[in-house]
Amino acid sequence: MVKSGDKMMYDVIIIGAGAAGLYCGAHLKNLKVLILEKNQKPGLKILASGGGQCNLTHGGYINAFYAKYGAHKSFVKNALKSHDNKEVVRFFQSNGCKVLEREDGKVFPASLKASDVVKALIKSCSDLQMNYGEAVKEVEHDGQYFSVITDHASYKAPFLVISTGGKSYPTLGTTGDGYILAKDLGHAIVSPKPGLTGVVTKDKALSSLQGVSVDDVELTLFKDGKANTFCGPLLFTHFGLSGPVVLNNSRYMNKGDQLSINFVNRSSNSIENELLEMVHGFGDKPVAYWLNQLGLVDTLKRTLFEQDEILKQKKLASITKEERKLLMGRVTSYKLEIESLIGYQNAMVTVGGIDLTEVDPKRLASKVVEGLYFCGEVLDVDGDTGGYNLQWAFSSGYAVANGIIELNKIQR
Ligand SMILES: Cc1cc2nc3c(=O)[nH]c(=O)nc-3n(C[C@H](O)[C@H](O)[C@H](O)COP(=O)(O)OP(=O)(O)OC[C@H]3O[C@@H](n4cnc5c(N)ncnc54)[C@H](O)[C@@H]3O)c2cc1C
């Protein structure tokens, strides 16, 4: 613990008063802690989360969470398990923010006001010094202490926590500063890109479907000679595609990648067999009869077969092999090319960040500089929609606090 009378000396300095930094600070009891935040208010991104309602975590067992973090499921396991969704709920309830779990498992503040989540975090940080409107410009390490230089002053501490978030929604203060600070301290950065984002498609033939959603599609992504298939709800937008199946897998997508959509989430073989059976059993019915059996949303069916009125009226028994192929292609493998991902302005998270190979997964301590810690989105961790990103921010914030306290051998 700091004994010096130096007003600018702290035990721990946290850069960024977002979900991870505040949660970390809340668990650093009995230490002299300074939180530096560039915005005039803390937790701005929390206020914007979940459409202002803040989906703060997800229900169910924590073991089901790991797969929601793409390739980084092994890294996140330790922190999530040590401080799981039930602990997070307990924390908020005991700090005056009751929560509710929706039928789909998403957990929100009972008031459905994100401001209640921020209030609970600020309340639990009331012992700490919080400086708002103070952006960190530079950090240095002399082997023992970190010097943290802001646009106002310079502070020192043996422990430094970087919780500056990513690059998405830069208007909320997250402009990638943490990557520069970490790089200056010797850390490698995995190139960031927008995540949990929609994709702009080259083909505009489906743009009239803006606002239409399909409950369960099979989306195949072709890249680098490999095909990966994902399932889930799809939403058509004015720019292309969105909805959970796109958002949650946009971390794997890039400009130029090909997508194929199976609008009926069943194998194309079974659908083709069904079509062949109809050709034999209901040959005198029009093709439209088969299309109607597929259960496609009307507007989607109309758009997919807009140009094929003659084919739709044709008797099933008289369709050619090529026409059957065309019908099957439209329904089970509709091809699109990705023109771009929606940029940082509207992406919900950032993919990439502090290279995880240089961070200890238990305490989220730097393996490069002693006393340096990272939590939240600044790390190369991004979760699916459903409360998984805030759960990561909270669990990782707790892991850092716990790591610092353990190392300091301080009894809470
Ligand atoms: C619109 C939107 C909706 C979302 N909805 C959800 C949701 O419902 N559920 C969910 O789980 N996730 C959601 N997310 C994602 C989630 O909000 C983030 O993953 C999470 O807030 C990350 O927490 P963090 O503390 O790492 O970063 P942030 O919350 O982004 O906080 C970082 C803080 O650091 C500050 N900072 C940056 N640089 C400096 C500097 N140089 N000096 C001082 N301070 C600095 C920033 O101003 C910011 O306040 C949403 C994201 C967005 C954009």
XYZ file of C-alpha atoms and ligand atoms in Angstrom:
465
model
C 0.000 0.000 0.000
C 1.183 3.518 -0.724
C 2.598 5.247 2.378
C 4.120 8.249 0.708
C 2.409 11.593 1.180
C 2.800 12.246 -2.537
C -0.629 13.294 -3.731
C 0.106 12.044 -7.226
C 1.124 8.547 -6.018
C -1.439 5.704 -6.049
C -1.462 1.938 -5.479
C -3.352 1.349 -8.704
C -4.200 3.561 -11.671
C -7.032 2.415 -13.947
C -7.306 3.984 -17.401
C -10.937 4.019 -18.562
C -14.129 4.164 -16.498
C -16.151 1.758 -18.637
C -17.675 -1.567 -17.607
C -14.334 -3.333 -17.020
C -12.482 -0.440 -15.343
C -15.339 0.381 -12.961
C -15.941 -3.274 -12.060
C -12.226 -3.705 -11.417
C -12.123 -0.566 -9.244
C -15.168 -1.734 -7.288
C -13.219 -4.818 -6.189
C -9.997 -3.032 -5.217
C -11.000 -2.305 -1.639
C -8.491 -0.808 0.834
C -6.179 0.454 -1.874
C -5.522 3.972 -3.077
C -7.005 3.798 -6.560
C -7.275 6.456 -9.268
C -9.567 5.997 -12.261
C -8.876 8.272 -15.220
C -11.647 8.725 -17.773
C -11.447 10.908 -20.860
C -15.226 11.489 -21.044
C -16.948 13.930 -18.707
C -19.012 10.995 -17.356
C -18.258 7.303 -16.660
C -19.868 4.314 -18.382
C -21.119 6.029 -21.528
C -20.987 2.794 -23.519
C -22.953 0.961 -20.849
C -25.636 3.650 -21.192
C -25.806 2.952 -24.947
C -25.798 -0.822 -24.541
C -28.778 -3.034 -25.274
C -30.626 -0.090 -26.830
C -30.370 1.803 -23.507
C -31.598 -1.216 -21.534
C -28.192 -2.894 -21.034
C -28.125 -6.646 -21.518
C -25.577 -7.106 -18.748
C -25.119 -10.861 -18.912
C -26.851 -14.116 -19.853
C -28.573 -16.752 -17.717
C -27.669 -20.439 -17.533
C -24.437 -22.241 -16.747
C -21.123 -20.532 -17.305
C -19.826 -23.602 -19.185
C -22.181 -22.638 -22.011
C -20.516 -19.193 -22.272
C -17.043 -20.200 -23.471
C -18.097 -21.076 -27.034
C -19.518 -17.553 -27.430
C -16.038 -16.034 -27.741
C -14.958 -17.526 -31.082
C -11.344 -18.697 -31.193
C -10.606 -17.367 -27.686
C -12.781 -19.740 -25.685
C -9.830 -21.282 -23.803
C -8.407 -17.911 -22.825
C -11.648 -16.543 -21.348
C -12.509 -19.700 -19.385
C -10.460 -18.942 -16.281
C -11.762 -15.435 -15.655
C -15.382 -16.346 -16.503
C -15.354 -19.388 -14.252
C -13.737 -17.544 -11.325
C -16.372 -14.811 -11.431
C -19.378 -16.057 -13.357
C -22.771 -14.655 -14.389
C -24.302 -15.541 -11.004
C -21.593 -13.507 -9.218
C -22.224 -10.576 -11.532
C -25.960 -10.718 -10.824
C -25.214 -10.923 -7.074
C -22.943 -7.868 -7.341
C -25.564 -5.732 -9.063
C -28.442 -6.855 -6.822
C -26.411 -6.047 -3.720
C -25.572 -2.611 -5.100
C -29.182 -1.617 -5.616
C -29.712 -2.799 -9.198
C -32.296 -5.574 -9.330
C -32.154 -7.668 -12.488
C -34.535 -9.734 -14.600
C -33.879 -12.644 -16.933
C -35.889 -12.730 -20.139
C -37.224 -15.933 -21.662
C -34.348 -15.925 -24.160
C -31.851 -15.906 -21.265
C -30.738 -12.274 -21.629
C -30.309 -10.513 -18.286
C -31.230 -6.825 -17.901
C -31.666 -4.402 -15.008
C -35.259 -4.898 -13.784
C -35.968 -1.231 -14.549
C -34.716 -1.811 -18.138
C -32.587 1.287 -17.591
C -28.873 1.018 -18.345
C -28.385 4.012 -16.040
C -29.154 1.739 -13.061
C -26.183 -0.451 -13.999
C -23.910 2.609 -14.142
C -25.322 3.898 -10.829
C -24.528 0.574 -9.114
C -20.965 0.657 -10.451
C -20.389 4.270 -9.369
C -21.836 3.537 -5.935
C -19.448 0.634 -5.464
C -16.503 2.822 -6.534
C -17.331 5.619 -4.084
C -14.069 5.123 -2.131
C -11.920 5.613 -5.218
C -10.732 8.794 -6.819
C -12.366 9.264 -10.207
C -11.068 11.954 -12.532
C -13.373 12.596 -15.471
C -12.540 14.598 -18.564
C -8.901 13.557 -18.224
C -7.460 11.618 -21.161
C -4.285 9.598 -20.724
C -1.733 10.560 -23.361
C 1.332 8.558 -22.371
C 2.551 5.880 -19.979
C 6.103 5.012 -18.957
C 7.546 2.319 -16.728
C 10.836 2.730 -14.870
C 11.045 -0.899 -13.721
C 9.093 -0.188 -10.516
C 6.501 2.521 -11.113
C 4.278 3.547 -13.979
C 4.095 7.240 -14.816
C 0.737 8.081 -16.305
C 0.636 11.366 -18.136
C -2.686 12.994 -18.922
C -3.605 16.276 -20.553
C -3.786 17.717 -16.994
C -1.112 16.094 -14.833
C 1.189 13.153 -14.177
C 0.480 10.302 -11.722
C 2.481 7.317 -10.442
C 1.609 3.800 -9.308
C 3.218 0.344 -9.125
C 0.116 -1.174 -10.756
C -1.491 -0.004 -13.980
C -4.743 -1.306 -15.469
C -5.544 -0.526 -19.099
C -9.310 -0.792 -19.630
C -9.786 1.639 -22.478
C -12.106 -0.570 -24.551
C -11.746 -1.003 -28.307
C -12.289 1.240 -31.322
C -15.989 0.816 -32.019
C -18.430 3.679 -31.354
C -15.550 6.198 -31.160
C -18.032 8.932 -30.241
C -18.284 7.239 -26.821
C -14.571 7.740 -26.105
C -13.258 4.450 -27.458
C -10.739 5.443 -30.090
C -8.175 2.686 -29.646
C -5.915 4.636 -27.236
C -5.209 1.501 -25.204
C -3.525 -0.165 -28.167
C -1.050 2.724 -28.484
C -0.358 2.829 -24.723
C 0.179 -0.968 -24.601
C 2.372 -0.888 -27.700
C 4.538 1.814 -26.134
C 5.013 -0.535 -23.157
C 6.162 -3.338 -25.464
C 2.938 -5.234 -26.192
C 1.935 -6.687 -29.558
C -1.509 -5.809 -30.928
C -3.642 -8.088 -33.088
C -4.924 -5.772 -35.853
C -8.345 -4.517 -34.820
C -11.438 -4.644 -37.028
C -15.146 -3.966 -36.438
C -17.074 -6.835 -34.790
C -20.727 -7.657 -34.063
C -21.512 -5.822 -37.232
C -23.650 -6.156 -40.328
C -22.183 -6.671 -43.785
C -22.638 -4.651 -46.940
C -23.281 -7.020 -49.852
C -22.386 -6.388 -53.493
C -25.616 -7.848 -54.807
C -28.449 -5.368 -54.184
C -31.236 -7.653 -55.509
C -32.443 -8.310 -51.951
C -32.378 -4.661 -50.809
C -36.173 -4.417 -51.125
C -36.317 -6.873 -48.220
C -35.055 -4.223 -45.771
C -36.533 -4.928 -42.327
C -37.563 -8.524 -43.146
C -36.179 -11.194 -40.836
C -35.967 -14.954 -41.292
C -36.033 -16.964 -38.062
C -33.496 -19.646 -38.852
C -31.194 -19.715 -41.861
C -28.034 -21.628 -42.612
C -25.297 -19.189 -43.616
C -22.135 -20.559 -45.201
C -19.006 -18.412 -45.319
C -16.419 -19.275 -47.968
C -12.931 -17.973 -47.379
C -9.375 -19.161 -47.954
C -10.695 -22.306 -49.648
C -12.728 -23.323 -46.587
C -16.448 -23.306 -45.913
C -17.971 -22.664 -42.462
C -21.677 -22.888 -41.795
C -23.560 -20.989 -39.072
C -27.247 -21.061 -38.125
C -29.521 -18.408 -36.680
C -31.866 -15.515 -37.418
C -31.078 -13.280 -40.406
C -32.161 -9.676 -40.922
C -32.176 -7.870 -44.274
C -31.103 -4.233 -44.056
C -30.771 -1.332 -46.493
C -27.029 -2.081 -46.767
C -27.121 -5.859 -46.884
C -27.345 -8.379 -44.070
C -27.512 -8.299 -40.287
C -29.267 -10.241 -37.498
C -27.621 -12.596 -34.994
C -26.288 -15.103 -37.569
C -24.330 -12.313 -39.269
C -23.439 -10.211 -36.199
C -22.120 -13.146 -34.172
C -19.992 -14.461 -37.024
C -18.838 -11.153 -38.528
C -15.584 -11.694 -36.597
C -14.712 -14.260 -39.298
C -15.879 -12.160 -42.273
C -13.914 -9.836 -44.521
C -14.329 -7.876 -47.727
C -14.418 -10.177 -50.755
C -15.605 -13.278 -48.837
C -18.500 -15.219 -50.391
C -21.703 -16.066 -48.521
C -24.318 -18.653 -49.348
C -27.715 -18.637 -47.651
C -29.990 -21.617 -47.192
C -33.267 -19.878 -46.354
C -34.883 -23.122 -45.208
C -32.762 -24.528 -42.445
C -32.816 -28.105 -43.725
C -30.307 -29.972 -45.862
C -30.529 -29.163 -49.549
C -30.756 -32.921 -50.233
C -33.924 -33.280 -48.206
C -35.455 -30.231 -49.902
C -34.523 -31.523 -53.358
C -35.974 -34.956 -52.504
C -39.158 -33.237 -51.418
C -39.274 -31.368 -54.737
C -38.722 -34.607 -56.680
C -41.492 -36.325 -54.702
C -43.827 -33.461 -55.596
C -42.809 -33.665 -59.249
C -43.891 -37.332 -59.186
C -46.911 -37.109 -56.850
C -48.303 -33.647 -57.725
C -47.010 -33.182 -61.277
C -50.116 -31.281 -62.403
C -49.663 -28.611 -59.678
C -47.710 -25.433 -60.449
C -44.185 -24.831 -59.082
C -45.778 -22.196 -56.812
C -47.390 -25.096 -54.920
C -43.943 -26.408 -53.919
C -42.721 -22.907 -53.043
C -45.713 -22.408 -50.761
C -44.859 -25.577 -48.826
C -41.387 -24.281 -47.945
C -42.605 -21.944 -45.223
C -40.676 -18.929 -46.537
C -41.859 -15.472 -45.461
C -44.120 -14.153 -48.268
C -42.003 -11.071 -49.047
C -38.857 -13.209 -49.273
C -40.529 -15.729 -51.576
C -41.817 -12.906 -53.763
C -38.386 -11.238 -54.026
C -36.481 -14.476 -54.682
C -38.804 -15.435 -57.533
C -39.770 -11.979 -58.781
C -38.294 -12.588 -62.226
C -39.734 -16.113 -62.583
C -43.498 -15.678 -62.879
C -43.616 -18.036 -65.883
C -41.611 -20.701 -64.055
C -43.817 -20.361 -60.955
C -46.921 -21.100 -63.005
C -45.324 -24.020 -64.845
C -46.530 -27.522 -63.912
C -44.149 -29.351 -61.557
C -43.996 -32.347 -63.936
C -42.752 -30.165 -66.783
C -39.794 -28.402 -65.138
C -36.390 -29.156 -66.620
C -33.307 -30.243 -64.684
C -31.858 -26.708 -65.128
C -35.042 -25.133 -63.773
C -34.950 -27.475 -60.768
C -31.336 -26.443 -60.178
C -32.280 -22.772 -60.382
C -35.135 -23.211 -57.890
C -32.928 -25.140 -55.480
C -30.136 -22.575 -55.815
C -32.411 -19.659 -54.943
C -33.761 -21.400 -51.851
C -30.788 -23.320 -50.457
C -27.652 -21.601 -51.751
C -28.306 -17.954 -52.505
C -24.850 -16.479 -53.233
C -23.692 -13.049 -52.139
C -20.306 -11.334 -51.945
C -19.264 -9.162 -49.004
C -18.428 -5.659 -50.183
C -17.405 -4.470 -46.709
C -18.153 -4.749 -43.016
C -20.100 -1.912 -41.407
C -17.428 0.352 -39.889
C -16.469 1.185 -36.314
C -19.133 3.929 -36.161
C -21.832 1.256 -35.838
C -20.010 -1.947 -34.893
C -20.865 -3.046 -31.378
C -17.412 -4.381 -30.512
C -13.862 -4.532 -31.780
C -12.263 -7.778 -32.912
C -8.511 -7.898 -32.202
C -6.593 -5.958 -29.560
C -3.903 -6.817 -27.005
C -2.282 -10.084 -28.130
C -3.437 -12.763 -25.684
C -0.215 -14.749 -25.928
C 1.425 -11.988 -23.872
C -1.197 -12.009 -21.108
C -1.668 -14.482 -18.245
C -5.283 -15.730 -18.540
C -5.775 -16.114 -14.784
C -4.915 -12.618 -13.562
C -4.861 -10.903 -16.969
C -1.401 -9.641 -16.067
C 1.087 -8.652 -18.724
C 3.872 -11.152 -19.350
C 5.924 -8.273 -20.755
C 5.822 -5.620 -18.006
C 5.416 -6.433 -14.321
C 2.499 -4.645 -12.673
C 0.605 -4.086 -15.941
C -2.925 -5.517 -16.342
C -5.645 -5.449 -19.000
C -9.390 -5.985 -18.798
C -12.410 -5.733 -21.067
C -12.578 -5.152 -24.777
C -9.041 -3.753 -25.116
C -7.907 -7.399 -25.058
C -8.266 -9.528 -28.198
C -11.588 -10.920 -26.921
C -15.038 -10.367 -28.440
C -18.227 -12.186 -27.562
C -21.528 -12.923 -29.284
C -24.596 -10.762 -28.676
C -26.615 -11.734 -25.612
C -24.694 -10.128 -22.720
C -21.405 -11.935 -23.334
C -19.304 -8.799 -23.882
C -20.358 -7.124 -20.659
C -19.932 -10.415 -18.785
C -16.360 -10.512 -20.142
C -15.789 -6.894 -19.061
C -17.006 -7.699 -15.524
C -15.248 -11.086 -15.156
C -11.974 -9.736 -16.540
C -12.234 -6.617 -14.324
C -12.675 -8.884 -11.320
C -9.749 -11.123 -12.348
C -7.454 -8.088 -12.516
C -8.585 -6.756 -9.114
C -8.180 -10.183 -7.579
C -4.757 -10.615 -9.168
C -3.509 -7.275 -7.828
C -4.870 -7.957 -4.337
C -3.398 -11.466 -4.238
C -0.060 -10.205 -5.386
C -0.104 -7.466 -2.802
C -1.109 -10.041 -0.178
C -3.773 -7.671 1.096
C -6.755 -9.044 3.018
C -10.049 -7.774 1.715
C -24.326 0.287 -29.126
C -23.729 -0.833 -28.296
C -24.561 -1.710 -27.636
C -24.012 -2.750 -26.881
N -24.852 -3.568 -26.189
C -24.332 -4.551 -25.421
C -25.184 -5.358 -24.618
O -26.403 -5.125 -24.514
N -24.606 -6.385 -23.917
C -23.258 -6.619 -23.945
O -22.800 -7.571 -23.305
N -22.432 -5.835 -24.659
C -22.927 -4.802 -25.376
N -22.082 -3.985 -26.073
C -20.621 -4.183 -25.936
C -20.166 -3.679 -24.546
O -20.788 -2.440 -24.261
C -18.643 -3.502 -24.504
O -18.029 -4.710 -24.904
C -18.179 -3.137 -23.096
O -18.728 -1.893 -22.698
C -16.655 -3.056 -23.037
O -16.287 -2.610 -21.755
P -14.863 -1.939 -21.541
O -14.861 -1.449 -20.147
O -13.804 -2.833 -21.991
O -14.839 -0.688 -22.527
P -15.776 0.586 -22.539
O -17.054 0.337 -21.833
O -15.824 0.988 -23.943
O -14.961 1.647 -21.653
C -13.698 2.133 -21.993
C -13.553 3.513 -21.392
O -12.203 3.953 -21.537
C -12.208 5.345 -21.807
N -10.957 5.713 -22.450
C -10.512 5.348 -23.679
N -9.307 5.891 -23.915
C -8.979 6.614 -22.816
C -7.856 7.429 -22.458
N -6.824 7.624 -23.293
N -7.841 8.033 -21.252
C -8.877 7.876 -20.400
N -9.977 7.129 -20.677
C -10.019 6.514 -21.878
C -13.414 5.500 -22.727
O -13.856 6.842 -22.749
C -14.416 4.556 -22.098
O -15.238 5.197 -21.151
C -22.602 -2.918 -26.813
C -21.771 -2.026 -27.476
C -22.315 -0.979 -28.203
C -21.398 -0.013 -28.888
